[in-house]
XYZ file of C-alpha atoms in Angstrom:
666
model
C -107.384 32.275 83.414
C -110.963 31.408 84.285
C -111.398 29.397 87.472
C -113.065 26.029 86.932
C -116.704 25.808 88.010
C -118.025 22.434 89.088
C -121.377 21.231 87.831
C -124.273 22.472 89.978
C -126.503 19.465 90.488
C -129.812 18.505 91.988
C -130.822 14.871 92.356
C -134.308 13.803 91.361
C -136.399 11.090 92.992
C -134.910 8.446 90.644
C -131.412 9.386 91.832
C -130.490 11.047 88.498
C -128.222 14.122 88.449
C -129.998 17.219 87.103
C -128.008 20.231 85.861
C -129.212 23.564 87.201
C -127.381 25.444 84.429
C -128.973 23.494 81.567
C -132.181 22.404 83.325
C -131.797 18.842 82.132
C -130.771 15.395 83.363
C -127.448 13.819 82.371
C -128.937 10.461 81.434
C -132.016 8.259 81.631
C -132.213 6.116 84.730
C -134.003 3.384 82.728
C -132.066 3.268 79.448
C -128.887 5.329 79.988
C -126.513 2.426 79.315
C -128.498 1.175 76.345
C -128.621 4.656 74.819
C -124.882 5.186 75.221
C -124.075 1.800 73.722
C -126.453 2.256 70.814
C -125.838 5.915 69.976
C -122.090 6.142 70.524
C -120.567 2.660 70.545
C -122.680 0.913 67.906
C -122.972 3.849 65.491
C -119.179 4.285 65.547
C -118.730 0.512 64.990
C -116.422 0.358 67.972
C -116.728 -3.336 68.731
C -115.351 -4.309 65.326
C -112.755 -1.538 65.360
C -111.493 -2.540 68.800
C -111.271 -6.178 67.733
C -109.270 -5.194 64.633
C -106.592 -3.306 66.577
C -103.189 -5.003 66.418
C -100.876 -5.315 69.411
C -99.445 -1.830 69.850
C -102.389 -0.322 67.945
C -104.449 2.566 69.265
C -107.897 4.033 68.746
C -108.567 7.645 69.716
C -112.083 8.674 70.728
C -113.039 12.324 71.079
C -116.036 13.530 73.033
C -117.825 16.803 73.670
C -119.256 16.748 77.179
C -117.624 14.337 79.634
C -120.490 14.721 82.103
C -120.610 11.746 84.434
C -118.100 9.770 82.370
C -120.738 7.218 81.373
C -119.782 7.206 77.684
C -116.118 6.815 78.584
C -116.718 3.895 80.939
C -118.914 2.095 78.412
C -116.265 2.544 75.708
C -113.586 1.309 78.101
C -115.638 -1.771 79.005
C -116.178 -2.605 75.324
C -112.477 -2.071 74.641
C -111.500 -4.510 77.402
C -113.947 -7.073 76.072
C -112.771 -7.015 72.448
C -109.320 -5.415 72.022
C -106.049 -7.338 71.883
C -103.912 -7.339 75.016
C -101.296 -4.955 73.584
C -103.771 -2.416 72.165
C -104.468 1.005 73.669
C -107.488 3.280 74.033
C -107.050 7.040 74.170
C -110.156 8.988 75.134
C -110.217 12.784 74.833
C -113.149 14.660 76.322
C -113.935 18.311 76.947
C -116.085 19.425 79.869
C -116.998 22.970 80.885
C -118.517 22.048 84.238
C -116.778 18.959 85.643
C -118.533 17.080 88.416
C -117.026 17.137 91.872
C -115.561 13.846 93.079
C -118.528 13.214 95.393
C -121.083 13.932 92.680
C -119.257 11.715 90.198
C -119.136 8.899 92.725
C -122.860 9.255 93.419
C -123.753 9.311 89.714
C -121.649 6.282 88.797
C -123.073 4.259 91.695
C -126.221 3.937 89.550
C -124.354 1.557 87.209
C -123.048 -1.426 89.253
C -121.965 -3.330 86.138
C -119.405 -0.579 85.445
C -118.073 -0.477 89.019
C -114.671 -2.018 88.179
C -114.012 0.802 85.715
C -115.677 3.500 87.804
C -113.469 2.660 90.790
C -110.313 3.182 88.715
C -111.636 6.455 87.325
C -112.636 7.731 90.763
C -109.232 6.814 92.209
C -107.598 9.074 89.608
C -110.319 11.749 89.493
C -108.459 14.119 91.828
C -106.769 17.470 91.322
C -108.953 18.132 88.272
C -108.386 21.755 87.334
C -108.614 24.130 84.395
C -107.093 23.089 81.071
C -105.570 19.782 79.999
C -105.668 16.967 82.554
C -104.042 13.603 81.869
C -105.364 10.473 83.653
C -103.536 7.173 83.132
C -105.708 4.108 83.764
C -105.483 0.323 83.484
C -101.688 0.427 83.936
C -101.326 2.664 80.888
C -103.582 0.642 78.598
C -106.239 3.392 78.749
C -105.511 7.111 78.709
C -108.050 9.840 79.441
C -107.170 13.380 78.412
C -109.769 15.617 80.007
C -109.991 19.196 78.739
C -111.600 21.321 81.433
C -113.172 24.489 80.094
C -115.292 25.755 77.227
C -115.058 23.511 74.154
C -114.243 26.399 71.818
C -111.399 27.473 74.095
C -109.933 24.018 74.677
C -110.343 22.098 71.396
C -108.450 24.637 69.234
C -105.436 23.906 71.454
C -105.675 20.141 71.015
C -103.083 18.395 68.844
C -104.654 15.054 67.985
C -106.088 12.800 65.291
C -109.471 11.500 66.423
C -110.818 8.222 65.009
C -114.349 8.416 66.422
C -116.373 11.331 67.768
C -119.029 11.228 70.473
C -120.968 14.464 69.918
C -122.630 14.607 73.307
C -123.873 17.337 75.562
C -127.170 18.755 76.643
C -129.760 19.027 73.893
C -129.485 21.891 71.373
C -132.581 23.542 72.816
C -131.000 23.518 76.297
C -127.380 24.301 75.268
C -127.379 26.143 71.918
C -123.933 27.684 72.562
C -122.297 24.272 72.040
C -124.017 23.218 68.809
C -122.262 25.653 66.490
C -120.498 25.685 63.143
C -117.297 26.718 64.968
C -117.402 23.575 67.125
C -118.055 21.290 64.159
C -115.151 22.884 62.280
C -112.911 21.938 65.215
C -114.154 18.351 65.121
C -113.311 18.266 61.413
C -109.854 19.739 61.999
C -109.106 17.012 64.509
C -110.706 14.156 62.568
C -108.424 11.416 61.275
C -109.059 10.128 57.738
C -112.186 7.961 57.881
C -113.178 9.286 61.304
C -116.729 8.495 62.367
C -119.192 10.553 64.388
C -122.514 10.018 66.136
C -124.916 12.071 68.217
C -128.292 11.551 69.898
C -129.971 14.503 68.209
C -131.460 14.486 64.705
C -132.254 18.188 64.523
C -132.091 19.314 60.892
C -129.979 22.418 61.398
C -127.452 20.425 63.443
C -127.156 17.837 60.633
C -126.671 20.558 58.021
C -123.985 22.318 60.055
C -122.052 19.080 60.637
C -122.299 18.238 56.928
C -120.989 21.691 56.064
C -117.893 20.985 58.195
C -116.925 18.002 56.009
C -118.863 15.117 57.527
C -121.564 13.095 55.770
C -124.384 12.630 58.250
C -127.479 10.511 57.926
C -130.472 9.890 60.114
C -130.824 6.444 61.618
C -133.496 4.914 63.887
C -133.167 5.970 67.498
C -133.631 4.178 70.805
C -136.064 4.675 73.676
C -137.651 8.087 73.519
C -135.227 9.199 70.768
C -136.993 8.495 67.472
C -133.993 9.297 65.295
C -130.303 9.941 65.801
C -127.424 10.980 63.540
C -124.314 9.123 62.490
C -121.706 9.920 59.880
C -118.176 9.833 58.563
C -115.592 12.475 57.829
C -115.146 12.894 54.077
C -112.538 15.636 54.155
C -112.242 19.367 54.460
C -115.043 20.904 52.359
C -114.162 22.524 49.059
C -114.403 26.278 48.939
C -113.371 26.794 52.561
C -109.925 27.557 53.837
C -108.304 24.437 55.288
C -106.965 24.626 58.833
C -103.471 26.016 59.116
C -100.752 23.383 59.136
C -98.321 23.199 62.006
C -95.219 25.228 61.285
C -92.600 22.804 59.968
C -90.240 23.330 62.909
C -93.052 22.299 65.284
C -94.560 19.556 63.111
C -94.409 15.956 64.241
C -91.445 13.952 62.967
C -92.145 10.848 60.911
C -93.051 7.830 62.983
C -90.280 5.421 63.946
C -90.896 2.103 62.218
C -89.775 -1.275 63.438
C -88.841 -2.403 66.928
C -90.222 -0.223 69.726
C -87.066 0.080 71.799
C -85.870 3.321 73.341
C -82.742 4.268 75.227
C -83.262 6.886 77.953
C -80.126 8.550 79.326
C -80.508 9.850 82.873
C -82.185 8.135 85.829
C -83.738 11.123 87.597
C -87.324 12.336 87.526
C -87.289 13.211 83.821
C -85.658 9.965 82.716
C -87.752 7.673 84.904
C -90.961 9.429 83.882
C -90.084 9.136 80.197
C -89.185 5.478 80.561
C -92.437 4.767 82.412
C -94.589 6.552 79.821
C -92.971 4.628 76.975
C -93.127 1.301 78.785
C -96.846 1.804 79.482
C -97.297 1.975 75.688
C -95.485 -1.294 75.117
C -91.994 0.041 74.439
C -88.924 -1.750 75.717
C -86.694 0.802 77.475
C -83.003 0.758 78.401
C -82.625 3.336 81.193
C -78.980 4.409 81.558
C -77.821 5.935 84.830
C -74.189 6.807 85.514
C -74.436 6.406 89.301
C -74.931 3.295 91.403
C -78.689 3.852 91.675
C -81.513 6.002 90.342
C -82.259 9.533 91.584
C -78.771 10.356 92.820
C -78.593 13.997 91.749
C -81.248 16.747 91.925
C -83.966 14.083 92.106
C -82.342 12.595 95.198
C -83.497 15.070 97.852
C -85.335 13.481 100.773
C -88.282 15.885 100.372
C -89.335 18.000 97.431
C -92.340 20.287 97.463
C -95.397 19.763 95.288
C -95.965 23.462 94.864
C -97.438 25.541 92.040
C -95.809 28.843 91.121
C -98.509 30.170 88.816
C -99.352 33.267 86.846
C -102.809 34.802 86.780
C -102.337 35.534 83.073
C -102.369 31.965 81.744
C -98.772 31.868 80.491
C -97.416 28.723 78.847
C -95.402 27.954 81.981
C -98.456 28.429 84.186
C -100.573 26.116 81.981
C -97.831 23.483 82.061
C -97.538 23.702 85.836
C -101.296 23.418 86.333
C -101.555 20.338 84.095
C -98.375 18.835 85.511
C -99.476 19.309 89.098
C -102.638 17.285 88.561
C -100.768 14.542 86.709
C -98.111 14.161 89.403
C -100.681 14.352 92.168
C -102.554 11.443 90.593
C -99.354 9.408 90.176
C -98.603 9.804 93.869
C -101.727 7.831 94.740
C -99.710 4.741 93.799
C -97.096 5.445 96.497
C -97.021 4.994 100.274
C -98.497 8.096 101.879
C -96.560 9.347 104.881
C -93.266 7.808 103.729
C -93.106 8.467 99.987
C -95.330 11.545 99.963
C -97.901 13.445 101.946
C -100.711 15.674 100.679
C -100.464 17.902 103.757
C -100.882 21.109 101.743
C -98.456 23.931 101.009
C -98.608 27.419 102.509
C -96.845 30.224 100.612
C -96.388 33.132 103.003
C -97.208 36.679 101.901
C -93.817 37.861 103.098
C -93.986 41.328 101.504
C -96.480 43.659 99.804
C -95.545 42.558 96.274
C -96.049 38.897 97.140
C -99.380 39.693 98.842
C -100.561 41.467 95.678
C -99.506 38.514 93.503
C -101.360 36.109 95.751
C -104.550 38.188 95.643
C -104.469 38.075 91.820
C -104.027 34.303 91.850
C -106.907 33.844 94.285
C -109.183 35.618 91.794
C -107.909 33.594 88.811
C -108.163 30.068 90.192
C -110.715 27.921 91.975
C -110.581 27.725 95.808
C -109.960 23.960 95.795
C -106.655 24.686 94.022
C -105.603 27.689 96.096
C -107.108 30.219 98.480
C -105.982 32.982 100.799
C -105.567 32.514 104.533
C -105.212 35.357 107.000
C -102.565 35.124 109.686
C -104.769 33.349 112.231
C -106.079 30.861 109.666
C -102.541 30.214 108.404
C -101.286 29.532 111.926
C -104.125 27.093 112.564
C -103.395 25.293 109.322
C -99.608 25.183 109.830
C -99.702 24.373 113.538
C -97.051 27.012 114.331
C -96.857 30.772 114.892
C -96.371 32.850 111.749
C -95.782 36.542 111.087
C -98.259 36.682 108.190
C -100.894 34.751 106.272
C -100.558 33.615 102.711
C -101.752 31.425 99.876
C -102.710 27.844 100.677
C -102.613 24.940 98.207
C -104.735 22.200 99.846
C -103.759 19.478 97.335
C -100.028 20.191 97.536
C -97.531 18.679 99.936
C -94.115 17.026 99.986
C -92.720 14.109 97.982
C -89.727 11.804 98.382
C -88.555 11.989 94.736
C -86.460 8.779 94.751
C -89.607 6.811 95.626
C -91.421 8.194 92.587
C -88.426 7.405 90.366
C -88.146 3.856 91.675
C -91.860 3.197 91.237
C -91.790 4.482 87.658
C -88.695 2.465 86.756
C -90.100 -0.782 88.166
C -92.082 -1.514 84.995
C -91.159 -4.953 83.605
C -90.314 -3.465 80.178
C -87.684 -1.141 81.701
C -84.101 -2.379 82.026
C -82.225 -0.154 84.490
C -78.516 -0.015 83.623
C -76.541 1.617 86.456
C -72.863 2.536 86.179
C -73.558 3.445 82.543
C -72.133 6.857 81.749
C -72.278 7.580 78.010
C -69.906 10.281 76.834
C -70.816 10.219 73.151
C -73.737 9.475 70.858
C -73.209 7.999 67.412
C -75.706 7.052 64.765
C -74.809 3.776 63.060
C -77.207 2.683 60.326
C -80.617 3.258 61.902
C -79.449 2.913 65.518
C -78.203 5.391 68.096
C -75.226 4.121 70.074
C -74.339 5.415 73.520
C -70.582 5.058 73.968
C -67.963 5.433 76.630
C -64.846 5.717 74.457
C -64.833 2.544 72.335
C -67.327 0.728 74.545
C -70.941 0.621 73.314
C -73.128 0.865 76.422
C -76.475 0.493 74.650
C -78.132 1.097 71.304
C -81.676 1.742 70.086
C -83.602 3.414 67.258
C -84.837 6.024 69.722
C -82.882 7.865 72.393
C -84.193 10.391 74.922
C -81.677 12.673 76.619
C -82.931 13.253 80.166
C -79.737 13.946 82.089
C -80.340 17.620 82.976
C -77.380 19.810 81.945
C -75.275 16.734 81.154
C -77.054 16.533 77.816
C -74.668 19.291 76.652
C -71.877 16.691 76.448
C -73.549 15.261 73.316
C -72.923 17.045 70.024
C -76.593 17.226 68.831
C -77.686 18.986 72.049
C -74.491 20.873 72.929
C -75.878 24.230 71.785
C -78.992 24.157 73.942
C -78.838 26.968 76.533
C -78.999 25.049 79.786
C -77.616 26.415 83.038
C -76.732 24.570 86.257
C -77.709 26.210 89.555
C -76.419 24.709 92.783
C -78.913 24.161 95.560
C -78.299 22.826 99.074
C -80.821 21.454 101.558
C -80.361 21.023 105.287
C -81.646 18.040 107.286
C -82.964 18.846 110.754
C -83.900 16.238 113.331
C -87.522 16.386 114.404
C -88.206 17.463 117.994
C -91.237 16.923 120.174
C -92.140 20.567 119.617
C -91.631 20.537 115.826
C -94.141 17.688 115.410
C -96.769 20.427 115.414
C -95.789 21.493 111.874
C -98.737 20.280 109.810
C -98.052 21.625 106.319
C -95.173 22.687 104.079
C -94.443 26.382 104.670
C -92.623 28.477 102.047
C -91.212 31.974 101.839
C -87.951 32.387 99.910
C -87.277 28.761 100.855
C -89.325 25.957 102.380
C -89.554 23.700 105.400
C -91.570 20.488 105.380
C -93.179 18.383 108.105
C -90.892 15.571 109.152
C -90.345 12.450 107.093
C -88.940 9.519 109.063
C -87.965 11.857 111.898
C -86.268 14.554 109.774
C -87.381 17.919 108.405
C -86.009 19.136 105.087
C -85.070 22.811 104.931
C -83.933 24.703 101.868
C -83.000 25.206 99.265
C -80.224 27.639 98.579
C -79.417 29.166 95.166
C -75.803 29.514 94.062
C -75.105 30.412 90.436
C -71.301 30.222 90.678
C -70.280 27.269 92.879
C -69.555 24.070 90.909
C -68.641 22.045 94.010
C -71.376 19.808 95.409
C -69.767 19.368 98.831
C -72.253 20.735 101.413
C -70.971 23.905 103.084
C -71.490 25.399 106.529
C -72.202 28.760 104.872
C -75.186 27.337 102.988
C -76.439 25.562 106.101
C -76.263 28.889 107.954
C -78.177 30.522 105.089
C -80.871 27.853 105.320
C -81.182 28.415 109.079
C -81.621 32.144 108.435
C -84.301 31.220 105.894
C -86.022 29.135 108.585
C -86.169 32.131 110.926
C -87.735 34.205 108.136
C -90.386 31.536 107.661
C -91.200 31.177 111.358
C -89.306 32.248 114.477
C -91.555 29.889 116.405
C -90.578 26.864 114.314
C -86.927 27.863 114.492
C -87.161 27.779 118.283
C -89.088 24.495 118.262
C -86.205 22.978 116.314
C -83.583 24.545 118.582
C -81.987 26.179 115.541
C -80.154 28.804 117.612
C -78.132 26.008 119.237
C -77.235 24.222 115.989
C -73.707 24.576 114.607
C -73.888 24.929 110.802
C -70.616 23.062 110.330
C -72.101 20.024 112.080
C -75.334 19.886 110.130
C -76.085 17.319 107.455
C -77.558 17.902 104.022
C -76.876 17.498 100.343
C -76.269 19.695 97.313
C -77.254 19.185 93.692
C -77.571 21.112 90.471
C -80.886 22.330 89.181
C -80.964 22.653 85.423
C -82.856 25.541 83.868
C -83.356 27.339 80.565
C -83.382 31.092 79.815
C -87.201 31.242 79.731
C -87.604 28.831 82.688
C -89.594 26.412 80.574
C -88.345 22.844 80.201
C -86.877 21.683 76.892
C -88.979 18.794 75.649
C -89.387 17.301 72.208
C -87.556 16.108 69.093
C -84.139 17.435 68.161
C -83.181 18.787 64.736
C -79.840 18.925 62.968
C -78.602 22.379 63.955
C -76.669 23.291 60.798
C -79.339 21.951 58.451
C -81.989 23.840 60.441
C -80.079 27.095 59.987
C -79.896 26.539 56.240
C -83.516 25.427 55.848
C -84.979 28.445 57.597
C -82.367 31.129 56.939
C -85.079 33.325 55.398
C -86.442 33.955 58.900
C -83.415 36.157 59.536
C -84.790 38.562 56.904
C -88.528 38.118 57.517
C -89.713 36.377 60.659
C -93.224 36.101 59.215
C -92.119 33.649 56.531
C -93.111 29.980 56.869
C -90.982 28.080 54.343
C -92.549 24.899 52.987
C -89.463 22.937 53.979
C -89.646 19.853 56.234
C -87.658 20.166 59.433
C -84.335 18.285 59.300
C -85.013 16.072 62.310
C -82.373 13.833 63.807
C -84.355 10.579 63.529
C -85.415 9.213 66.880
C -83.537 11.756 69.022
C -85.521 13.512 71.764
C -84.870 15.560 74.889
C -86.578 15.980 78.274
C -84.568 18.440 80.378
C -84.447 21.931 81.917
C -87.037 21.431 84.657
C -85.287 23.636 87.219
C -86.817 23.414 90.681
C -90.200 22.335 89.241
C -89.215 18.816 88.198
C -91.716 17.095 90.470
C -94.519 18.868 88.658
C -93.271 19.169 85.083
C -91.043 16.116 84.477
C -93.712 13.361 84.753
C -96.100 15.147 82.395
C -93.241 15.843 79.984
C -92.584 12.100 79.964
C -96.138 11.755 78.644
C -95.398 14.480 76.081
C -92.341 12.617 74.782
C -94.386 9.407 74.552
C -97.124 11.249 72.653
C -94.571 12.618 70.173
C -93.171 9.120 69.625
C -96.480 7.255 69.327
C -98.419 9.902 67.393
C -101.119 10.188 70.026
C -102.925 13.278 71.408
C -100.556 15.631 73.194
C -101.176 15.991 76.952
C -100.769 19.781 76.850
C -102.081 22.565 74.602
C -100.255 22.889 71.286
C -99.035 26.359 72.291
C -97.475 24.921 75.459
C -95.782 22.093 73.537
C -94.347 24.692 71.139
C -93.193 26.875 74.032
C -91.249 23.878 75.417
C -89.926 22.709 72.043
C -86.127 22.513 71.603
C -86.403 24.361 68.277
C -87.543 27.568 69.974
C -83.962 28.629 70.644
C -82.756 28.073 67.090
C -85.764 30.034 65.832
C -85.062 32.958 68.143
C -81.432 32.956 67.130
C -82.357 33.042 63.440
C -84.790 35.893 63.902
C -82.180 37.848 65.862
C -79.539 37.166 63.232
C -77.487 34.854 65.433
C -76.218 31.403 64.614
C -75.879 29.712 67.965
C -78.824 29.488 70.385
C -76.482 28.421 73.139
C -75.002 31.911 73.266
C -78.198 33.503 74.561
C -77.779 35.059 77.973
C -79.196 33.221 80.941
């Protein structure tokens, strides 16, 4: 992966940001707002289109060049002024050189009339890293999907239908690499029928290239120092050129669910609460079923989880998901009480052996320093506040989280009905409704159901074959001492120890692949204490660990739920037997792509298999489920969504000549 590079700015005597890379200003200090409104809002007829949106309707705007966010804020302001209360705005923008938070704040201070919107953007403009970044604004009414990186690397991975394009960026003479036929072909691929487009330039070769991509552009009078600009509409993929490849049928989007927007979510942990919250933010009514007396009673119930990124330097699907998910969760946490519900104290991963040190060095080269950087032993000790045997990799935006607090905040939406003591054992489809039943008792019913109960989803026939494995983990609670108060950051080796929350440190977690009993054991407590000594002998002494009797310690155990490839399982479910029949040819030739629609189970989705990464992956996967259900831009690259798709196991089984994906080895 390429580490993100922030915009390198100088500020002129009018207070305007000037790009050193492109030797140009981002906007006019005299007519910046007027130009944005005229070129992008008026030429795309946004006022009328916003006003025409029905309750529950959505308009998707795509933009090349987020810059200072001025176009986005102006579009948002217009949307608030003219759109119905239940409508939604989804803004997708790509930016190669994102501004730092301080630079963005300074730039947006030039526009006081946009301050109400700028303040919301700035509050969420944190943990912005490479790839897809999802920002949820205005209580879910406005969504910003920011693609950080080169446009021709990011846009081909976008799964979206864009209603209006803002073709922005530095002028063609300053930034010729952006104004290319390849870029315009991507805009055409992503354009919805009748999509509009506008840009501030009227350069003839730009107009001809955009026309060649399938748009019909025409010159129109400009504004200010711009004599002419271009606006147009998408007519369709041009004849004589190969159309873009369709999504493979097993990864294509199911047909939209018509009628009442009511979903039933089974499982009240991180995955279930996140899914419920994402749907509720889009106007869905949600019945959230939890079998226990309260939310977050199983793996999501630990007092402290770690907001920690286990990444790959090679840009794997899992690594991309983790990077996007980390930023999303980190932004959500801003809504919670810091110090009690979470703390961004940073996470230190110790370089406990040569192999780990080598891995960390590779990561430090692949990612930006504000995401992670190496610390030598002395620097690590200063950061952690305790003696350590080695340095390691530091994540300054990481920290610890109290997962139940996140679950409770997400489930507090007024459209979510939390139903505790509801333990469905069966799913039945009756007419166009899914019924969750406990024997003859119908607990709830809805057109849409999302299975989010970790490995418990295997109790239901449609998901019984999915290869999910439960792994027991136990944490140990240690009372804070006067000496242990010095611990200033989460420290990890094979396990982790966190600074105290409400007078207690959390230490763990063990891994047990065979024990099905969730009663905490002295053996596991002893193992956690040994793990503590490996992390830091000094901290172990500060906590008086040598005097603690494992059989007297307190803690809790829960099951992590993981898949064979360690990716979560997120997306729509298909009828297993019909799937096998529809795509049986893959068993003979894996290169075949039959023109056969996938036999989806209407309205049935899954969000599970998050393992020990649920804090980072589950909330973003809630957004992914919502995007599937509402036909909006996906919050992750298409390749990542496919890598997480439930159908991947059935496909692999077919190719290998097997019939049951659940029989794959874990």
